[in-house]
Amino acid sequence: QMMTFPIYGAKPTPAVIMDAFGNSELLECEDALTFEKEIRAKAVAMGGMISSAEHGMSGELVKRSAIPHTISFAVELGRLLRGHGGVIDAIQDDLFKLFAESDYGVIKHLFTGKVVDSERKIIGGYDVGTATLQGFGSTGSGGSNGARDNAETKMELLIKNEYLVAKIGDRVVASVPDLICVVEQETSRSLNAERMRYGQRVAVYGIGCTHHYRTPEALAVTEPRAFGFDLDYVPLEKISID
């Protein structure tokens, strides 16, 4: 229900799901919320991973609901990261330039530090938990994209499959539907919540979502309260982290 397709009118079913052994099922659901619950339960029952074909739609609806240029942007981003393969600080200017020319909003360097705690458990098919990062010194990325990353500062990441909320102390510095991205500081490789481990040195970035997720109908299913957090959504560009 958080994808732009159902938000802007596409029905998720009829849908077909298949596990790694070729077992398949046809799903018919009344709405996206029901489909989300059904497909998640099926995924758990079928070994934790399934493939699906869903959200059949007309070309007109694709044009209205799809976020443009995402595949070509992913190619360019991957080319930048794979071509570099070193410390993220070295390509930060190029990274910011790439996002400035994209359909996404502002990008901010939120934090640099070491993972000092990570705790997650499976609840209702979701990977739920928190991760705590400890700053280890300034990275020189000051100004509007600066980060609170000195040795006395900690960042907490709230997780529900993805990084949903980032806090420095008691202050929220980024939240869904804006993107919170964690990369290995020394390799520039992306790091999802499942692979986060104690001792990893990471950099955290906030990326403003596209306008598709700033509408009332989108925020109804993507803002922090939709995930059970007692927080109002504040757009990334309106949050000061310095």
PDB file of N, CA and C in Angstrom, residues 167-239:
ATOM      1  N   LYS A 167      17.281   9.592  14.555  1.00  0.00           N
ATOM      2  CA  LYS A 167      17.271  10.565  15.642  1.00  0.00           C
ATOM      3  C   LYS A 167      18.696  10.816  16.122  1.00  0.00           C
ATOM      4  N   ILE A 168      19.004  12.063  16.384  1.00  0.00           N
ATOM      5  CA  ILE A 168      20.245  12.431  17.059  1.00  0.00           C
ATOM      6  C   ILE A 168      19.838  12.987  18.410  1.00  0.00           C
ATOM      7  N   GLY A 169      20.174  12.259  19.464  1.00  0.00           N
ATOM      8  CA  GLY A 169      19.635  12.607  20.769  1.00  0.00           C
ATOM      9  C   GLY A 169      18.134  12.411  20.748  1.00  0.00           C
ATOM     10  N   ASP A 170      17.402  13.433  21.159  1.00  0.00           N
ATOM     11  CA  ASP A 170      15.941  13.361  21.150  1.00  0.00           C
ATOM     12  C   ASP A 170      15.337  13.972  19.891  1.00  0.00           C
ATOM     13  N   ARG A 171      16.181  14.456  18.987  1.00  0.00           N
ATOM     14  CA  ARG A 171      15.692  15.151  17.801  1.00  0.00           C
ATOM     15  C   ARG A 171      15.615  14.253  16.593  1.00  0.00           C
ATOM     16  N   VAL A 172      14.454  14.257  15.934  1.00  0.00           N
ATOM     17  CA  VAL A 172      14.305  13.532  14.671  1.00  0.00           C
ATOM     18  C   VAL A 172      14.963  14.352  13.571  1.00  0.00           C
ATOM     19  N   VAL A 173      15.884  13.725  12.838  1.00  0.00           N
ATOM     20  CA  VAL A 173      16.579  14.435  11.757  1.00  0.00           C
ATOM     21  C   VAL A 173      16.167  13.933  10.378  1.00  0.00           C
ATOM     22  N   ALA A 174      15.408  12.835  10.335  1.00  0.00           N
ATOM     23  CA  ALA A 174      14.866  12.331   9.064  1.00  0.00           C
ATOM     24  C   ALA A 174      13.844  11.248   9.373  1.00  0.00           C
ATOM     25  N   SER A 175      12.836  11.144   8.522  1.00  0.00           N
ATOM     26  CA  SER A 175      11.832  10.084   8.694  1.00  0.00           C
ATOM     27  C   SER A 175      11.159   9.798   7.363  1.00  0.00           C
ATOM     28  N   VAL A 176      10.495   8.641   7.310  1.00  0.00           N
ATOM     29  CA  VAL A 176       9.684   8.320   6.141  1.00  0.00           C
ATOM     30  C   VAL A 176       8.597   9.381   5.978  1.00  0.00           C
ATOM     31  N   PRO A 177       8.202   9.658   4.701  1.00  0.00           N
ATOM     32  CA  PRO A 177       8.563   8.959   3.464  1.00  0.00           C
ATOM     33  C   PRO A 177       9.895   9.380   2.836  1.00  0.00           C
ATOM     34  N   ASP A 178      10.623  10.329   3.460  1.00  0.00           N
ATOM     35  CA  ASP A 178      11.966  10.605   2.962  1.00  0.00           C
ATOM     36  C   ASP A 178      12.839   9.377   3.199  1.00  0.00           C
ATOM     37  N   LEU A 179      13.898   9.259   2.442  1.00  0.00           N
ATOM     38  CA  LEU A 179      14.750   8.073   2.495  1.00  0.00           C
ATOM     39  C   LEU A 179      15.885   8.257   3.493  1.00  0.00           C
ATOM     40  N   ILE A 180      16.162   7.210   4.248  1.00  0.00           N
ATOM     41  CA  ILE A 180      17.313   7.174   5.145  1.00  0.00           C
ATOM     42  C   ILE A 180      18.226   6.068   4.634  1.00  0.00           C
ATOM     43  N   CYS A 181      19.400   6.445   4.174  1.00  0.00           N
ATOM     44  CA  CYS A 181      20.317   5.493   3.547  1.00  0.00           C
ATOM     45  C   CYS A 181      21.605   5.399   4.349  1.00  0.00           C
ATOM     46  N   VAL A 182      22.047   4.181   4.589  1.00  0.00           N
ATOM     47  CA  VAL A 182      23.281   3.926   5.331  1.00  0.00           C
ATOM     48  C   VAL A 182      24.275   3.258   4.389  1.00  0.00           C
ATOM     49  N   VAL A 183      25.506   3.767   4.371  1.00  0.00           N
ATOM     50  CA  VAL A 183      26.556   3.165   3.547  1.00  0.00           C
ATOM     51  C   VAL A 183      27.777   2.886   4.407  1.00  0.00           C
ATOM     52  N   GLU A 184      28.546   1.885   4.022  1.00  0.00           N
ATOM     53  CA  GLU A 184      29.813   1.620   4.693  1.00  0.00           C
ATOM     54  C   GLU A 184      30.761   2.779   4.400  1.00  0.00           C
ATOM     55  N   GLN A 185      31.267   3.380   5.434  1.00  0.00           N
ATOM     56  CA  GLN A 185      32.056   4.593   5.277  1.00  0.00           C
ATOM     57  C   GLN A 185      33.324   4.372   4.459  1.00  0.00           C
ATOM     58  N   GLU A 186      33.915   3.198   4.557  1.00  0.00           N
ATOM     59  CA  GLU A 186      35.199   2.952   3.908  1.00  0.00           C
ATOM     60  C   GLU A 186      35.085   2.360   2.503  1.00  0.00           C
ATOM     61  N   THR A 187      33.898   1.864   2.127  1.00  0.00           N
ATOM     62  CA  THR A 187      33.738   1.238   0.806  1.00  0.00           C
ATOM     63  C   THR A 187      32.656   1.880  -0.047  1.00  0.00           C
ATOM     64  N   SER A 188      31.811   2.704   0.545  1.00  0.00           N
ATOM     65  CA  SER A 188      30.668   3.339  -0.134  1.00  0.00           C
ATOM     66  C   SER A 188      29.559   2.356  -0.484  1.00  0.00           C
ATOM     67  N   ARG A 189      29.618   1.126   0.009  1.00  0.00           N
ATOM     68  CA  ARG A 189      28.570   0.150  -0.276  1.00  0.00           C
ATOM     69  C   ARG A 189      27.358   0.395   0.617  1.00  0.00           C
ATOM     70  N   SER A 190      26.179   0.228   0.030  1.00  0.00           N
ATOM     71  CA  SER A 190      24.959   0.401   0.819  1.00  0.00           C
ATOM     72  C   SER A 190      24.855  -0.696   1.873  1.00  0.00           C
ATOM     73  N   LEU A 191      24.222  -0.366   2.990  1.00  0.00           N
ATOM     74  CA  LEU A 191      24.121  -1.299   4.108  1.00  0.00           C
ATOM     75  C   LEU A 191      22.683  -1.311   4.599  1.00  0.00           C
ATOM     76  N   ASN A 192      21.963  -2.405   4.322  1.00  0.00           N
ATOM     77  CA  ASN A 192      20.591  -2.482   4.818  1.00  0.00           C
ATOM     78  C   ASN A 192      20.583  -2.948   6.266  1.00  0.00           C
ATOM     79  N   ALA A 193      19.415  -2.861   6.893  1.00  0.00           N
ATOM     80  CA  ALA A 193      19.310  -3.164   8.320  1.00  0.00           C
ATOM     81  C   ALA A 193      19.696  -4.599   8.633  1.00  0.00           C
ATOM     82  N   GLU A 194      19.407  -5.501   7.727  1.00  0.00           N
ATOM     83  CA  GLU A 194      19.689  -6.915   7.953  1.00  0.00           C
ATOM     84  C   GLU A 194      21.186  -7.193   8.064  1.00  0.00           C
ATOM     85  N   ARG A 195      22.010  -6.397   7.372  1.00  0.00           N
ATOM     86  CA  ARG A 195      23.454  -6.640   7.355  1.00  0.00           C
ATOM     87  C   ARG A 195      24.223  -5.768   8.348  1.00  0.00           C
ATOM     88  N   MET A 196      23.520  -4.934   9.093  1.00  0.00           N
ATOM     89  CA  MET A 196      24.207  -4.052  10.034  1.00  0.00           C
ATOM     90  C   MET A 196      24.729  -4.850  11.222  1.00  0.00           C
ATOM     91  N   ARG A 197      26.008  -4.639  11.558  1.00  0.00           N
ATOM     92  CA  ARG A 197      26.660  -5.369  12.639  1.00  0.00           C
ATOM     93  C   ARG A 197      27.481  -4.421  13.518  1.00  0.00           C
ATOM     94  N   TYR A 198      27.707  -4.856  14.747  1.00  0.00           N
ATOM     95  CA  TYR A 198      28.512  -4.089  15.695  1.00  0.00           C
ATOM     96  C   TYR A 198      29.899  -3.803  15.108  1.00  0.00           C
ATOM     97  N   GLY A 199      30.343  -2.570  15.275  1.00  0.00           N
ATOM     98  CA  GLY A 199      31.686  -2.192  14.866  1.00  0.00           C
ATOM     99  C   GLY A 199      31.810  -1.623  13.469  1.00  0.00           C
ATOM    100  N   GLN A 200      30.785  -1.763  12.640  1.00  0.00           N
ATOM    101  CA  GLN A 200      30.861  -1.220  11.285  1.00  0.00           C
ATOM    102  C   GLN A 200      30.914   0.307  11.322  1.00  0.00           C
ATOM    103  N   ARG A 201      31.745   0.875  10.475  1.00  0.00           N
ATOM    104  CA  ARG A 201      31.855   2.328  10.354  1.00  0.00           C
ATOM    105  C   ARG A 201      30.978   2.763   9.178  1.00  0.00           C
ATOM    106  N   VAL A 202      30.041   3.638   9.451  1.00  0.00           N
ATOM    107  CA  VAL A 202      29.023   3.952   8.455  1.00  0.00           C
ATOM    108  C   VAL A 202      28.806   5.455   8.333  1.00  0.00           C
ATOM    109  N   ALA A 203      28.237   5.840   7.203  1.00  0.00           N
ATOM    110  CA  ALA A 203      27.755   7.198   6.985  1.00  0.00           C
ATOM    111  C   ALA A 203      26.264   7.118   6.687  1.00  0.00           C
ATOM    112  N   VAL A 204      25.513   8.065   7.214  1.00  0.00           N
ATOM    113  CA  VAL A 204      24.059   8.069   7.062  1.00  0.00           C
ATOM    114  C   VAL A 204      23.645   9.306   6.270  1.00  0.00           C
ATOM    115  N   TYR A 205      22.808   9.079   5.263  1.00  0.00           N
ATOM    116  CA  TYR A 205      22.317  10.166   4.420  1.00  0.00           C
ATOM    117  C   TYR A 205      20.795  10.200   4.440  1.00  0.00           C
ATOM    118  N   GLY A 206      20.257  11.400   4.411  1.00  0.00           N
ATOM    119  CA  GLY A 206      18.827  11.587   4.223  1.00  0.00           C
ATOM    120  C   GLY A 206      18.588  12.098   2.814  1.00  0.00           C
ATOM    121  N   ILE A 207      17.571  11.565   2.153  1.00  0.00           N
ATOM    122  CA  ILE A 207      17.259  11.953   0.777  1.00  0.00           C
ATOM    123  C   ILE A 207      15.775  12.279   0.693  1.00  0.00           C
ATOM    124  N   GLY A 208      15.460  13.456   0.242  1.00  0.00           N
ATOM    125  CA  GLY A 208      14.064  13.858   0.127  1.00  0.00           C
ATOM    126  C   GLY A 208      13.321  13.010  -0.894  1.00  0.00           C
ATOM    127  N   CYS A 209      12.112  12.588  -0.544  1.00  0.00           N
ATOM    128  CA  CYS A 209      11.306  11.781  -1.464  1.00  0.00           C
ATOM    129  C   CYS A 209      10.812  12.636  -2.625  1.00  0.00           C
ATOM    130  N   THR A 210      10.328  11.989  -3.658  1.00  0.00           N
ATOM    131  CA  THR A 210       9.746  12.713  -4.787  1.00  0.00           C
ATOM    132  C   THR A 210       8.388  13.283  -4.386  1.00  0.00           C
ATOM    133  N   HIS A 211       7.877  14.180  -5.209  1.00  0.00           N
ATOM    134  CA  HIS A 211       6.609  14.842  -4.889  1.00  0.00           C
ATOM    135  C   HIS A 211       5.447  13.857  -4.804  1.00  0.00           C
ATOM    136  N   HIS A 212       5.589  12.685  -5.402  1.00  0.00           N
ATOM    137  CA  HIS A 212       4.519  11.684  -5.356  1.00  0.00           C
ATOM    138  C   HIS A 212       4.161  11.308  -3.922  1.00  0.00           C
ATOM    139  N   TYR A 213       5.135  11.401  -3.020  1.00  0.00           N
ATOM    140  CA  TYR A 213       4.913  10.984  -1.636  1.00  0.00           C
ATOM    141  C   TYR A 213       4.595  12.143  -0.697  1.00  0.00           C
ATOM    142  N   ARG A 214       4.387  13.333  -1.237  1.00  0.00           N
ATOM    143  CA  ARG A 214       4.069  14.484  -0.395  1.00  0.00           C
ATOM    144  C   ARG A 214       2.581  14.834  -0.434  1.00  0.00           C
ATOM    145  N   THR A 215       1.785  14.065  -1.163  1.00  0.00           N
ATOM    146  CA  THR A 215       0.352  14.335  -1.246  1.00  0.00           C
ATOM    147  C   THR A 215      -0.361  13.765  -0.024  1.00  0.00           C
ATOM    148  N   PRO A 216      -1.558  14.273   0.314  1.00  0.00           N
ATOM    149  CA  PRO A 216      -2.289  13.749   1.475  1.00  0.00           C
ATOM    150  C   PRO A 216      -2.556  12.255   1.391  1.00  0.00           C
ATOM    151  N   GLU A 217      -2.930  11.750   0.204  1.00  0.00           N
ATOM    152  CA  GLU A 217      -3.235  10.321   0.091  1.00  0.00           C
ATOM    153  C   GLU A 217      -1.986   9.462   0.270  1.00  0.00           C
ATOM    154  N   ALA A 218      -0.825   9.980  -0.144  1.00  0.00           N
ATOM    155  CA  ALA A 218       0.421   9.236   0.044  1.00  0.00           C
ATOM    156  C   ALA A 218       0.875   9.281   1.499  1.00  0.00           C
ATOM    157  N   LEU A 219       0.815  10.457   2.113  1.00  0.00           N
ATOM    158  CA  LEU A 219       1.249  10.589   3.505  1.00  0.00           C
ATOM    159  C   LEU A 219       0.385   9.766   4.452  1.00  0.00           C
ATOM    160  N   ALA A 220      -0.856   9.527   4.078  1.00  0.00           N
ATOM    161  CA  ALA A 220      -1.743   8.727   4.931  1.00  0.00           C
ATOM    162  C   ALA A 220      -1.207   7.322   5.168  1.00  0.00           C
ATOM    163  N   VAL A 221      -0.403   6.812   4.234  1.00  0.00           N
ATOM    164  CA  VAL A 221       0.116   5.440   4.382  1.00  0.00           C
ATOM    165  C   VAL A 221       1.640   5.385   4.474  1.00  0.00           C
ATOM    166  N   THR A 222       2.312   6.548   4.456  1.00  0.00           N
ATOM    167  CA  THR A 222       3.781   6.517   4.478  1.00  0.00           C
ATOM    168  C   THR A 222       4.413   7.370   5.572  1.00  0.00           C
ATOM    169  N   GLU A 223       3.668   8.232   6.237  1.00  0.00           N
ATOM    170  CA  GLU A 223       4.279   9.059   7.277  1.00  0.00           C
ATOM    171  C   GLU A 223       4.563   8.206   8.516  1.00  0.00           C
ATOM    172  N   PRO A 224       5.339   8.719   9.485  1.00  0.00           N
ATOM    173  CA  PRO A 224       5.701   7.919  10.662  1.00  0.00           C
ATOM    174  C   PRO A 224       4.520   7.310  11.405  1.00  0.00           C
ATOM    175  N   ARG A 225       3.413   8.021  11.526  1.00  0.00           N
ATOM    176  CA  ARG A 225       2.269   7.488  12.271  1.00  0.00           C
ATOM    177  C   ARG A 225       1.677   6.252  11.601  1.00  0.00           C
ATOM    178  N   ALA A 226       1.844   6.128  10.299  1.00  0.00           N
ATOM    179  CA  ALA A 226       1.348   4.938   9.601  1.00  0.00           C
ATOM    180  C   ALA A 226       2.118   3.688  10.016  1.00  0.00           C
ATOM    181  N   PHE A 227       3.294   3.879  10.613  1.00  0.00           N
ATOM    182  CA  PHE A 227       4.122   2.758  11.073  1.00  0.00           C
ATOM    183  C   PHE A 227       4.106   2.607  12.590  1.00  0.00           C
ATOM    184  N   GLY A 228       3.245   3.380  13.248  1.00  0.00           N
ATOM    185  CA  GLY A 228       3.118   3.246  14.695  1.00  0.00           C
ATOM    186  C   GLY A 228       3.986   4.177  15.512  1.00  0.00           C
ATOM    187  N   PHE A 229       4.662   5.140  14.872  1.00  0.00           N
ATOM    188  CA  PHE A 229       5.489   6.092  15.606  1.00  0.00           C
ATOM    189  C   PHE A 229       4.673   7.345  15.927  1.00  0.00           C
ATOM    190  N   ASP A 230       4.799   7.852  17.140  1.00  0.00           N
ATOM    191  CA  ASP A 230       4.062   9.036  17.566  1.00  0.00           C
ATOM    192  C   ASP A 230       4.824  10.287  17.127  1.00  0.00           C
ATOM    193  N   LEU A 231       4.913  10.456  15.819  1.00  0.00           N
ATOM    194  CA  LEU A 231       5.679  11.547  15.235  1.00  0.00           C
ATOM    195  C   LEU A 231       4.934  12.128  14.049  1.00  0.00           C
ATOM    196  N   ASP A 232       5.009  13.435  13.895  1.00  0.00           N
ATOM    197  CA  ASP A 232       4.502  14.073  12.692  1.00  0.00           C
ATOM    198  C   ASP A 232       5.630  14.133  11.663  1.00  0.00           C
ATOM    199  N   TYR A 233       5.280  13.962  10.409  1.00  0.00           N
ATOM    200  CA  TYR A 233       6.279  14.046   9.345  1.00  0.00           C
ATOM    201  C   TYR A 233       6.691  15.490   9.120  1.00  0.00           C
ATOM    202  N   VAL A 234       7.997  15.717   9.102  1.00  0.00           N
ATOM    203  CA  VAL A 234       8.561  17.017   8.744  1.00  0.00           C
ATOM    204  C   VAL A 234       9.488  16.792   7.555  1.00  0.00           C
ATOM    205  N   PRO A 235       9.255  17.465   6.429  1.00  0.00           N
ATOM    206  CA  PRO A 235      10.110  17.266   5.255  1.00  0.00           C
ATOM    207  C   PRO A 235      11.582  17.496   5.580  1.00  0.00           C
ATOM    208  N   LEU A 236      12.431  16.703   4.980  1.00  0.00           N
ATOM    209  CA  LEU A 236      13.860  16.735   5.272  1.00  0.00           C
ATOM    210  C   LEU A 236      14.461  18.124   5.104  1.00  0.00           C
ATOM    211  N   GLU A 237      14.022  18.833   4.062  1.00  0.00           N
ATOM    212  CA  GLU A 237      14.614  20.139   3.791  1.00  0.00           C
ATOM    213  C   GLU A 237      14.275  21.181   4.855  1.00  0.00           C
ATOM    214  N   LYS A 238      13.297  20.891   5.702  1.00  0.00           N
ATOM    215  CA  LYS A 238      12.908  21.826   6.761  1.00  0.00           C
ATOM    216  C   LYS A 238      13.550  21.495   8.105  1.00  0.00           C
ATOM    217  N   ILE A 239      14.359  20.435   8.148  1.00  0.00           N
ATOM    218  CA  ILE A 239      14.995  20.017   9.394  1.00  0.00           C
ATOM    219  C   ILE A 239      16.443  20.487   9.408  1.00  0.00           C
TER     220      ILE A 239
END
